mmCIF file of C-alpha atoms and ligand atoms in Angstrom:
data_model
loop_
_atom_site.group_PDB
_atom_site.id
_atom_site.type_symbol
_atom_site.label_atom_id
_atom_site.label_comp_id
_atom_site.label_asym_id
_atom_site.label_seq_id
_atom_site.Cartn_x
_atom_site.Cartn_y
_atom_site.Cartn_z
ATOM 1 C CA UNK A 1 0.000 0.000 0.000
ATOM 2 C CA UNK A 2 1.397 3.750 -0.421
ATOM 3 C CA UNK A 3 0.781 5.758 2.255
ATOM 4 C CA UNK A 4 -0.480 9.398 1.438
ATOM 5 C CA UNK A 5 -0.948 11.989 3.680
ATOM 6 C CA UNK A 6 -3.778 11.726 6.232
ATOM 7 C CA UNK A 7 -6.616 14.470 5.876
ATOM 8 C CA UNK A 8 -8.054 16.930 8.617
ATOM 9 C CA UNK A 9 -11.968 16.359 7.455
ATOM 10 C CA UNK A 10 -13.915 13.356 6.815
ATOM 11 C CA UNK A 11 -16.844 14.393 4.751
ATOM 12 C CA UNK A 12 -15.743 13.187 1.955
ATOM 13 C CA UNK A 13 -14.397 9.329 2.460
ATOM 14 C CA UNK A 14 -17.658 7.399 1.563
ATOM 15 C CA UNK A 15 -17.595 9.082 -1.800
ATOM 16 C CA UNK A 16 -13.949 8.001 -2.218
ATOM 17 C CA UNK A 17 -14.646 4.557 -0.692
ATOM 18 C CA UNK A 18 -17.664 4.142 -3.105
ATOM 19 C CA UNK A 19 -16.045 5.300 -6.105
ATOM 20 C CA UNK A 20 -13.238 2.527 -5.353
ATOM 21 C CA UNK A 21 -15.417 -0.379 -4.197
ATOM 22 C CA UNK A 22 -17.561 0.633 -7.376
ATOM 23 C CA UNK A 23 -14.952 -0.348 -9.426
ATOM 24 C CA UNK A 24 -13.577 -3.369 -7.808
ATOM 25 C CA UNK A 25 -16.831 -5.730 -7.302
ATOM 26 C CA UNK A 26 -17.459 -6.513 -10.717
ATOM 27 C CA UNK A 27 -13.259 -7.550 -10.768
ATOM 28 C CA UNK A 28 -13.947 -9.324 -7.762
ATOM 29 C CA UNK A 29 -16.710 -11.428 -8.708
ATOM 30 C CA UNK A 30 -15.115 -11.809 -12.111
ATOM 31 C CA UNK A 31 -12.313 -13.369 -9.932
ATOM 32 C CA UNK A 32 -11.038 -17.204 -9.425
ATOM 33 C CA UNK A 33 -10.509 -16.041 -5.851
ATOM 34 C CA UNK A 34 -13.877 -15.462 -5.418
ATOM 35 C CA UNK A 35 -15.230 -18.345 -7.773
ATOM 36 C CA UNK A 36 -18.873 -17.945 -7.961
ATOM 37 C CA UNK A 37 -19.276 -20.382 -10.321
ATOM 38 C CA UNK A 38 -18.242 -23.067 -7.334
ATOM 39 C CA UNK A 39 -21.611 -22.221 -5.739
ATOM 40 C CA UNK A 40 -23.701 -22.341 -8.824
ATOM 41 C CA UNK A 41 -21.881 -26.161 -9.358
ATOM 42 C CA UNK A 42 -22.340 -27.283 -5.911
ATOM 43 C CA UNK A 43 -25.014 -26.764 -3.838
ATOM 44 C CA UNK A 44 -23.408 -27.131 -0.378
ATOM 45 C CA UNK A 45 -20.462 -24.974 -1.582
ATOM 46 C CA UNK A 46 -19.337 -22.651 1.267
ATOM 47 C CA UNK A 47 -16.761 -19.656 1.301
ATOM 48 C CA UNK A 48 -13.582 -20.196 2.481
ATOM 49 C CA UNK A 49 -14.229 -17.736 4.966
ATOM 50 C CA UNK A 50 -17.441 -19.612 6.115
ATOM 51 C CA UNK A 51 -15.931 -22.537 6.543
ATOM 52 C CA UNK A 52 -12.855 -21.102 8.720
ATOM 53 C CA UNK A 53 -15.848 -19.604 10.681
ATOM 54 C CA UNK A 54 -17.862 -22.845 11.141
ATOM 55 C CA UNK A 55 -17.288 -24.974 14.373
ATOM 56 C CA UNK A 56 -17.157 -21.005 16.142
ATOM 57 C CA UNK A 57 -20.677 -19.946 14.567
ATOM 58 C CA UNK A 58 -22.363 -23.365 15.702
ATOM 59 C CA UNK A 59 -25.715 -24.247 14.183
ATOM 60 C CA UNK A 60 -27.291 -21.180 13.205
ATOM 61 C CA UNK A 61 -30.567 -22.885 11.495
ATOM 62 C CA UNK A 62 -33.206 -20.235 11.421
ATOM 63 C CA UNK A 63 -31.381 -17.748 12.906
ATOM 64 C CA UNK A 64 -32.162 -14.202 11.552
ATOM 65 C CA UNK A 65 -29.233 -13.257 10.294
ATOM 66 C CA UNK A 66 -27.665 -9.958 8.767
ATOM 67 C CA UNK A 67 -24.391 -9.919 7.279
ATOM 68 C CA UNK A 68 -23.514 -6.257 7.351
ATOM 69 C CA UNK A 69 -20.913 -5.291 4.531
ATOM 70 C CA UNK A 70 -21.724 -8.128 2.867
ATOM 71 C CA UNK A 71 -19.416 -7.178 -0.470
ATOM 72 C CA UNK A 72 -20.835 -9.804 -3.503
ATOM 73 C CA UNK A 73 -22.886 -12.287 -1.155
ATOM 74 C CA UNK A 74 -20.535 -15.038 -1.108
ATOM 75 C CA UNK A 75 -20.639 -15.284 2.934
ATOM 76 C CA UNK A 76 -24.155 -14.527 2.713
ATOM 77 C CA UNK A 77 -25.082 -17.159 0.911
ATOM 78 C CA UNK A 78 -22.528 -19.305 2.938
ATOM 79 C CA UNK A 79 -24.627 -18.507 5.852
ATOM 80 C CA UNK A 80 -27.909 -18.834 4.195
ATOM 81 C CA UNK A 81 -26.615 -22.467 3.235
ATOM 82 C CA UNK A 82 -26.415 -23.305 6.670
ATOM 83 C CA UNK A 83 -29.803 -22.651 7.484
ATOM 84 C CA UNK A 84 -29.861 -18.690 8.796
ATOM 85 C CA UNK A 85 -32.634 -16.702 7.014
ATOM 86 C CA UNK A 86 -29.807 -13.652 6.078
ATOM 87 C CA UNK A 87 -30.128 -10.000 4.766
ATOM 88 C CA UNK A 88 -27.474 -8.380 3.173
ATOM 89 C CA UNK A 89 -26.238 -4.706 3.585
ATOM 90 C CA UNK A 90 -23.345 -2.918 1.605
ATOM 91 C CA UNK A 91 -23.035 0.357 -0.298
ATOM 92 C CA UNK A 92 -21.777 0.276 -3.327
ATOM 93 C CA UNK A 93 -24.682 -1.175 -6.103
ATOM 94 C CA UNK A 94 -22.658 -3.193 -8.046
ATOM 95 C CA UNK A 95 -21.608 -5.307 -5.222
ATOM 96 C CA UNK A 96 -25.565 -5.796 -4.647
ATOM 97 C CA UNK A 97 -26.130 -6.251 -7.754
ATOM 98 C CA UNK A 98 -23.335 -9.175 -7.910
ATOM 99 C CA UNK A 99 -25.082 -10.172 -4.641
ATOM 100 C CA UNK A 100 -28.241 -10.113 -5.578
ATOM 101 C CA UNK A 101 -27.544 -12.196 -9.676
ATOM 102 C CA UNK A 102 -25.573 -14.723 -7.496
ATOM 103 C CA UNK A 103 -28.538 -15.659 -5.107
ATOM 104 C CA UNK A 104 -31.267 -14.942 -7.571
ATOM 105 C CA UNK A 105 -28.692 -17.749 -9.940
ATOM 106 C CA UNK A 106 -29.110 -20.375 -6.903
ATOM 107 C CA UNK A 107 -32.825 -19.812 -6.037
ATOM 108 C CA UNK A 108 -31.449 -18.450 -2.749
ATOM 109 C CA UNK A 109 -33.659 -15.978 -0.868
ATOM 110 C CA UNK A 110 -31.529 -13.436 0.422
ATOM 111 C CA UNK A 111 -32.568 -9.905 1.028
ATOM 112 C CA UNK A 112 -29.960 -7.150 0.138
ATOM 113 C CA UNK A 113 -30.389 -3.751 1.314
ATOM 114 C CA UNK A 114 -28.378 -0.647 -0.328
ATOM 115 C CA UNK A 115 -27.009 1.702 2.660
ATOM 116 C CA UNK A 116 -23.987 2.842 4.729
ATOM 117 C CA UNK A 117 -23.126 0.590 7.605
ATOM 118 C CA UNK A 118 -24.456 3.276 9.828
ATOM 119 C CA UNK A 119 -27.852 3.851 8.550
ATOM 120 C CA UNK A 120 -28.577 -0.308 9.211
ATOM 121 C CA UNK A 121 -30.730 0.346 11.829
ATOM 122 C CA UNK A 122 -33.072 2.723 9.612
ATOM 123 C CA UNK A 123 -33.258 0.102 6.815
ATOM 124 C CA UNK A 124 -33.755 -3.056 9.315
ATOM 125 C CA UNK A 125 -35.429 -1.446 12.339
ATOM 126 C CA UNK A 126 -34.015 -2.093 16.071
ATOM 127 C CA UNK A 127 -33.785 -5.988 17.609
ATOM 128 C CA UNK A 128 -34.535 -7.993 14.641
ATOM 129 C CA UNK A 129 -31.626 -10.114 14.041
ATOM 130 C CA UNK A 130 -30.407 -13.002 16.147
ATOM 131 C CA UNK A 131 -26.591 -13.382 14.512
ATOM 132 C CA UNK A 132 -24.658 -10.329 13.264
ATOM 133 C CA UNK A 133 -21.931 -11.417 10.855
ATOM 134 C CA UNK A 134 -19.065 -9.198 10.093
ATOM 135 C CA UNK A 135 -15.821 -8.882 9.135
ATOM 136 C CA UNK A 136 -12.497 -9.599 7.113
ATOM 137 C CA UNK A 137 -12.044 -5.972 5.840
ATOM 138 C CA UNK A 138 -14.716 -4.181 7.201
ATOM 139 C CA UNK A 139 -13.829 -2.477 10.019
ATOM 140 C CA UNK A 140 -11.166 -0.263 8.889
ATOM 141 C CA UNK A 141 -13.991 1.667 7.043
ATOM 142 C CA UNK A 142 -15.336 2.599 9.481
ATOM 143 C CA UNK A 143 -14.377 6.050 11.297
ATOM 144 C CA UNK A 144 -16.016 5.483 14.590
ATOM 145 C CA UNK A 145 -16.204 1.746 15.932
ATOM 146 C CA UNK A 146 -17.719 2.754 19.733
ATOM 147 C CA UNK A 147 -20.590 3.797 16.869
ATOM 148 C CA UNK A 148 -20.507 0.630 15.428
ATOM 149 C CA UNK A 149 -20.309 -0.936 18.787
ATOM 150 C CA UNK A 150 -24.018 0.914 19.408
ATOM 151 C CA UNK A 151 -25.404 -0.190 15.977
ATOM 152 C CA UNK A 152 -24.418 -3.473 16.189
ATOM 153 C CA UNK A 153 -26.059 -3.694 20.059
ATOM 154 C CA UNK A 154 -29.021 -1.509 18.597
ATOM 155 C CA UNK A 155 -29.214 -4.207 15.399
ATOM 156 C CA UNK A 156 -29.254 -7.531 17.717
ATOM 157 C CA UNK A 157 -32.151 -9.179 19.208
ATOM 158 C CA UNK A 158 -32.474 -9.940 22.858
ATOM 159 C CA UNK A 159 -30.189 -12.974 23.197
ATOM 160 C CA UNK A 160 -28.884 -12.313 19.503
ATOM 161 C CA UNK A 161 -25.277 -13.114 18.979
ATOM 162 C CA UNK A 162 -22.312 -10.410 17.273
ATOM 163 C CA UNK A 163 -19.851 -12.702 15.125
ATOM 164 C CA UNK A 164 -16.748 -10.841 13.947
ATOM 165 C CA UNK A 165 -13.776 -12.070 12.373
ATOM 166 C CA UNK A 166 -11.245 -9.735 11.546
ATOM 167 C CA UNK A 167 -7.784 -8.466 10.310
ATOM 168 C CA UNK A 168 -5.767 -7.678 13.860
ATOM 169 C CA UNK A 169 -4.871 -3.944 14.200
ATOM 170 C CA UNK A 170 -1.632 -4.951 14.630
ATOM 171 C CA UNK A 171 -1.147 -6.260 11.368
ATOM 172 C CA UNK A 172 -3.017 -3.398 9.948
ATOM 173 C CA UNK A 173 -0.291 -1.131 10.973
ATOM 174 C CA UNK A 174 2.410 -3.318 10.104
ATOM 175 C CA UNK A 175 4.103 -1.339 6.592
ATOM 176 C CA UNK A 176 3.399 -3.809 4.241
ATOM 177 C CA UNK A 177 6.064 -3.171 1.777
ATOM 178 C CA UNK A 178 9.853 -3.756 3.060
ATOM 179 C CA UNK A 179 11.915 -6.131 1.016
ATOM 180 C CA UNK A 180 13.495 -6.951 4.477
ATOM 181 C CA UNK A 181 10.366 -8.133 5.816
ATOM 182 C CA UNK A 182 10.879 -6.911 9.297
ATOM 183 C CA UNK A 183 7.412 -6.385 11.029
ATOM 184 C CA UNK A 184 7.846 -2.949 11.183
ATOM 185 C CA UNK A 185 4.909 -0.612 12.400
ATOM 186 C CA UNK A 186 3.939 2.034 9.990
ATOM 187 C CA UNK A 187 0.806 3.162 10.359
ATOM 188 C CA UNK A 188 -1.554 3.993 13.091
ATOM 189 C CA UNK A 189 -2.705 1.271 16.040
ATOM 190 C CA UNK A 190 -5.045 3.150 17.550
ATOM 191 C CA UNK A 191 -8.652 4.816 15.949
ATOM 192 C CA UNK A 192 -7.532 8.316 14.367
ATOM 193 C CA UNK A 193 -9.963 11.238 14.208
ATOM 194 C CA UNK A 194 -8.502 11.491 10.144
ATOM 195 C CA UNK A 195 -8.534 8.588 8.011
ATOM 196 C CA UNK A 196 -4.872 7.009 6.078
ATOM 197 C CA UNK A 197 -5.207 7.804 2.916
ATOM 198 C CA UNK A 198 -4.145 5.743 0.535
ATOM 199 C CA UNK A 199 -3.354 4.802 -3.620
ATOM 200 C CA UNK A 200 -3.318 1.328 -4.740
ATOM 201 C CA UNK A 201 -4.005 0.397 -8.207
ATOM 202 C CA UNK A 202 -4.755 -3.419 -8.046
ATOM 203 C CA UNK A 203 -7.032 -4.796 -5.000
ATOM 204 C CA UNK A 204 -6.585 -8.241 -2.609
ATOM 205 C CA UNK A 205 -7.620 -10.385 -5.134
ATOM 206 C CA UNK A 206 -5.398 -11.071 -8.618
ATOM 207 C CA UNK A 207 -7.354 -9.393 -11.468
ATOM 208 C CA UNK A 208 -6.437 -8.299 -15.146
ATOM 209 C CA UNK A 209 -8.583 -5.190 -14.968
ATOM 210 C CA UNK A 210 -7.258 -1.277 -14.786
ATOM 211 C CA UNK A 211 -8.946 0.777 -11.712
ATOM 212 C CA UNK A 212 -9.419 4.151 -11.878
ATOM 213 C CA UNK A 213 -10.491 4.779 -8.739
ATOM 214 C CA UNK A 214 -7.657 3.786 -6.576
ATOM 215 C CA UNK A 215 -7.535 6.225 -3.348
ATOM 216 C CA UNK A 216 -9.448 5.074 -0.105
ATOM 217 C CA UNK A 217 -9.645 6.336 3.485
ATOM 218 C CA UNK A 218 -9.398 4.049 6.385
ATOM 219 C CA UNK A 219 -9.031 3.656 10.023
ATOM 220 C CA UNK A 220 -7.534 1.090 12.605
ATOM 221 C CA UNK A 221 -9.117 0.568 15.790
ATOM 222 C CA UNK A 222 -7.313 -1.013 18.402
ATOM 223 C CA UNK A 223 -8.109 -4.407 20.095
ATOM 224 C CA UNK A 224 -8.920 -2.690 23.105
ATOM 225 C CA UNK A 225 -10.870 0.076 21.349
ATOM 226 C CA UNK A 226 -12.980 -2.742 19.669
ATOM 227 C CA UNK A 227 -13.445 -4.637 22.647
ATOM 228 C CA UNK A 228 -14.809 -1.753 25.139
ATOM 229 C CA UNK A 229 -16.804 -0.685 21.853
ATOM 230 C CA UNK A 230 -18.919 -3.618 22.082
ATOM 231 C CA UNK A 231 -18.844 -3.845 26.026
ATOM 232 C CA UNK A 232 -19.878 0.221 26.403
ATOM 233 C CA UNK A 233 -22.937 -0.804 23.661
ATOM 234 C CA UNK A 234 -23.814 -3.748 26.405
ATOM 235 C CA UNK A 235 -23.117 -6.817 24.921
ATOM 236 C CA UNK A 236 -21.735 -9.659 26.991
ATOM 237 C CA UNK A 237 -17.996 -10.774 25.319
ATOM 238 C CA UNK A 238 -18.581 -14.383 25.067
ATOM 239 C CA UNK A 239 -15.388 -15.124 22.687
ATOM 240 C CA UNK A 240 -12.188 -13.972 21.458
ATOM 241 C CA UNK A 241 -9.654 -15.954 19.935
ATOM 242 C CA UNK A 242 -6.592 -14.516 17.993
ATOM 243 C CA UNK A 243 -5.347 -16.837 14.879
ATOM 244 C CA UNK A 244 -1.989 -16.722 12.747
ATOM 245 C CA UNK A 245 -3.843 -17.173 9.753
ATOM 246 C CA UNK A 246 -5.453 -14.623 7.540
ATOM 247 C CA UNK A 247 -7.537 -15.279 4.372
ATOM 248 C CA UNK A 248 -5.800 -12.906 2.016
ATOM 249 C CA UNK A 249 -1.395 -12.390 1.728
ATOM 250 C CA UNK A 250 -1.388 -9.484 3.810
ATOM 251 C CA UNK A 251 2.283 -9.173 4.016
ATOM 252 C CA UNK A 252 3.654 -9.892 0.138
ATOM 253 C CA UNK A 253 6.388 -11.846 -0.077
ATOM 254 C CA UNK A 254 6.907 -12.287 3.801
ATOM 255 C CA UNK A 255 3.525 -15.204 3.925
ATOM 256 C CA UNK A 256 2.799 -18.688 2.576
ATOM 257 C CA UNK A 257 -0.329 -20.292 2.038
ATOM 258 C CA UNK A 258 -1.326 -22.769 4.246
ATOM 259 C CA UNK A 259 -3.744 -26.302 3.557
ATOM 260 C CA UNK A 260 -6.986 -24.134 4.312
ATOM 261 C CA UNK A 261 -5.807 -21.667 1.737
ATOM 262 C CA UNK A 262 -5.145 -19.225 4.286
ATOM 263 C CA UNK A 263 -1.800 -16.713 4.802
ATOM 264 C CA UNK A 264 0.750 -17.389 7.464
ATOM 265 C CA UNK A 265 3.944 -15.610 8.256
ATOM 266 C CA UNK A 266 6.636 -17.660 6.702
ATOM 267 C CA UNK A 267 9.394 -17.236 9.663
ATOM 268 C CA UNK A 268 8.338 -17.536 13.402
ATOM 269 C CA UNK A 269 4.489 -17.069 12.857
ATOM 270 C CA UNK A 270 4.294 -16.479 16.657
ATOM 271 C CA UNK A 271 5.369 -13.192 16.534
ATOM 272 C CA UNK A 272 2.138 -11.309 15.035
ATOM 273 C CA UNK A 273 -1.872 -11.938 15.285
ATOM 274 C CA UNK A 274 -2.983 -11.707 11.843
ATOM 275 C CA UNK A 275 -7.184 -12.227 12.589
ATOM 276 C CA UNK A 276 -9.265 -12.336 15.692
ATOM 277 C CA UNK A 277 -12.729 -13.918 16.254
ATOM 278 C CA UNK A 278 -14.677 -11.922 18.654
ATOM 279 C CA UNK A 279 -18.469 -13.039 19.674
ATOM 280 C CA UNK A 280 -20.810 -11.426 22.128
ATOM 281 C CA UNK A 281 -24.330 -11.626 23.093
ATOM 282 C CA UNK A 282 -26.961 -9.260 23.786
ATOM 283 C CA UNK A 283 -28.725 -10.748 27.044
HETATM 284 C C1 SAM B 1 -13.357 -6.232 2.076
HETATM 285 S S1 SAM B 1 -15.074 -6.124 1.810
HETATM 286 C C2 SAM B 1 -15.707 -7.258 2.951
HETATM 287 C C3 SAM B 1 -15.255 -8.514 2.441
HETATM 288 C C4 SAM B 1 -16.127 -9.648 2.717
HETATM 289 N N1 SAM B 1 -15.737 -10.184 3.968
HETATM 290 C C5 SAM B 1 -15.918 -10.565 1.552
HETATM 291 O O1 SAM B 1 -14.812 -11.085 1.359
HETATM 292 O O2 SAM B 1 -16.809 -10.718 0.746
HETATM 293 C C6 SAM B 1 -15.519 -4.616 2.572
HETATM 294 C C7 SAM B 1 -16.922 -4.181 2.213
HETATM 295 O O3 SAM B 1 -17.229 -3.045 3.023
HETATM 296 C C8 SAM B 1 -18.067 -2.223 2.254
HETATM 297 N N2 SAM B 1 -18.089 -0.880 2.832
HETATM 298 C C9 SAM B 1 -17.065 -0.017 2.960
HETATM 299 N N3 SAM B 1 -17.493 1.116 3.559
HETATM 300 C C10 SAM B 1 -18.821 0.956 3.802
HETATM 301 C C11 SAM B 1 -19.814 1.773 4.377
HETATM 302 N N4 SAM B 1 -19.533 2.985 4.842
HETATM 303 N N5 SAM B 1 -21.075 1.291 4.466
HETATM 304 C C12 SAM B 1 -21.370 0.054 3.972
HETATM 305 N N6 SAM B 1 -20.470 -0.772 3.415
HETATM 306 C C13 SAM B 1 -19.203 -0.328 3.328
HETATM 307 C C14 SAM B 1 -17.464 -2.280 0.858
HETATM 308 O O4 SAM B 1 -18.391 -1.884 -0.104
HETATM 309 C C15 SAM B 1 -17.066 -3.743 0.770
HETATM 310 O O5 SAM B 1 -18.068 -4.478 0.138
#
């Protein structure tokens, strides 16, 4: 990633978020990393992610369930495949659209909303979900995560369950470009009031195609940030479990893949937390 300068205001980073995400669904479902023709084959076909998520989520058979930045629907319809009646929310309409062809190709009934991530509760109403699944790249778009802490609480039925897997701050402010390798720490740990900005031309999948829209704005938010985010909103922290694995090659050059198709650090892996899986329950 390049680093630019960070900015003083905010008002402007969903429009550069959208522009970019606008460009890069179509490339992503386009993608043999995504393979969406894998679900139209097999009926039982679940995302990688899903199935790294499994034994954690339990049976989650007619659960209400929202997957909020749900990107194309391929963990969506994971979810829906094991039994959870899911809604879909994301912001950019070609990833719903993606979403919507790829269910609509499987006779799966999935309902896809168009919104930010902070107008959810407007577009779902309060307490009507039992699971809330998030994750793997979705945080870090977020400016304000004791916000999303309040959403997600606000989103949740009594006794409904938040599932969150994640990329670990700390790897998130690891600089992701030294030939060296060394785990150096680059950018911010902590939640910033200004975003990183920054310019990348391709995206986390391998794709042919030529973005234009290549800036974004993001923010970390600290383990402990994340964690008194969801406690402060009221949730009881039932799980959280940091892994060595992470399901894209975060660190280029300095990972391998390992047998689930996941990254690991090449050299001493037990120096860094790539993910997390946090749960918690609103009693
Ligand atoms: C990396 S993707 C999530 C990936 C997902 N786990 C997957 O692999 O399919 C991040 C998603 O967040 C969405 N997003 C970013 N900012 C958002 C916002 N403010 N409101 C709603 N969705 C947002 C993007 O459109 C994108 O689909």
């Amino acid at each position: 990633m390049w680093p630019l300068d960070t900015i003083a205001v905010m008002e402007d980073y969903r429009a550069l978020n959208l522009a970019n995400w606008d460009e890069r669904a179509p490339a992503h479902a386009a993608s043999p990393a995504y393979g969406l023709q894998r679900y139209r084959d097999d009926p039982a076909h679940l995302s990688d992610g899903v199935r790294f998520d499994r034994a954690r989520l339990g049976d989650i058979a007619g659960l209400r369930g929202l997957h909020l930045q749900c990107h194309i629907g391929t963990d969506t319809l994971s979810l829906h495949r094991l039994g959870a009646r899911m809604s879909g929310l994301d912001f950019p309409g070609p990833a719903l659209a993606e979403a919507r062809a790829l269910a609509a190709s499987v006779g799966a009934r999935i309902d896809y909303v168009q919104a930010d991530a902070y107008q959810a509760v407007q577009q779902f109403g309060a307490g009507q979900f039992d699971l809330l699944y998030t994750g793997v790249g979705a945080l870090c778009w977020l400016p304000d995560i004791a916000r999303w802490g309040r959403l997600v609480a606000e989103l949740l039925a009594p006794g409904g369950r938040l599932f969150l897997r994640e990329g670990h701050p700390a790897l998130w402010a690891i600089d992701d470009r030294r030939d060296d390798h060394l785990l150096a720490a680059e950018y911010p740990y902590f939640e910033t009031e200004e975003p990183v900005l920054f310019e990348e031309e391709g995206t986390y999948v391998p794709t042919e195609v030529a973005f234009v829209h290549n800036r974004t704005a993001s923010w970390n938010h600290g383990i402990g940030e994340i964690i008194s985010a969801v406690l402060d909103a009221g949730l009881r922290l039932t799980q959280f479990v940091e892994h060595r694995s992470v399901p894209w090659e975060a660190l280029p050059g300095a990972m391998t893949i390992d047998a689930d198709g996941e990254w690991r650090l090449t050299e001493r892996a037990d120096r860094l937390p790539l993910t997390y899986t946090l749960q918690a329950v609103k009693d």
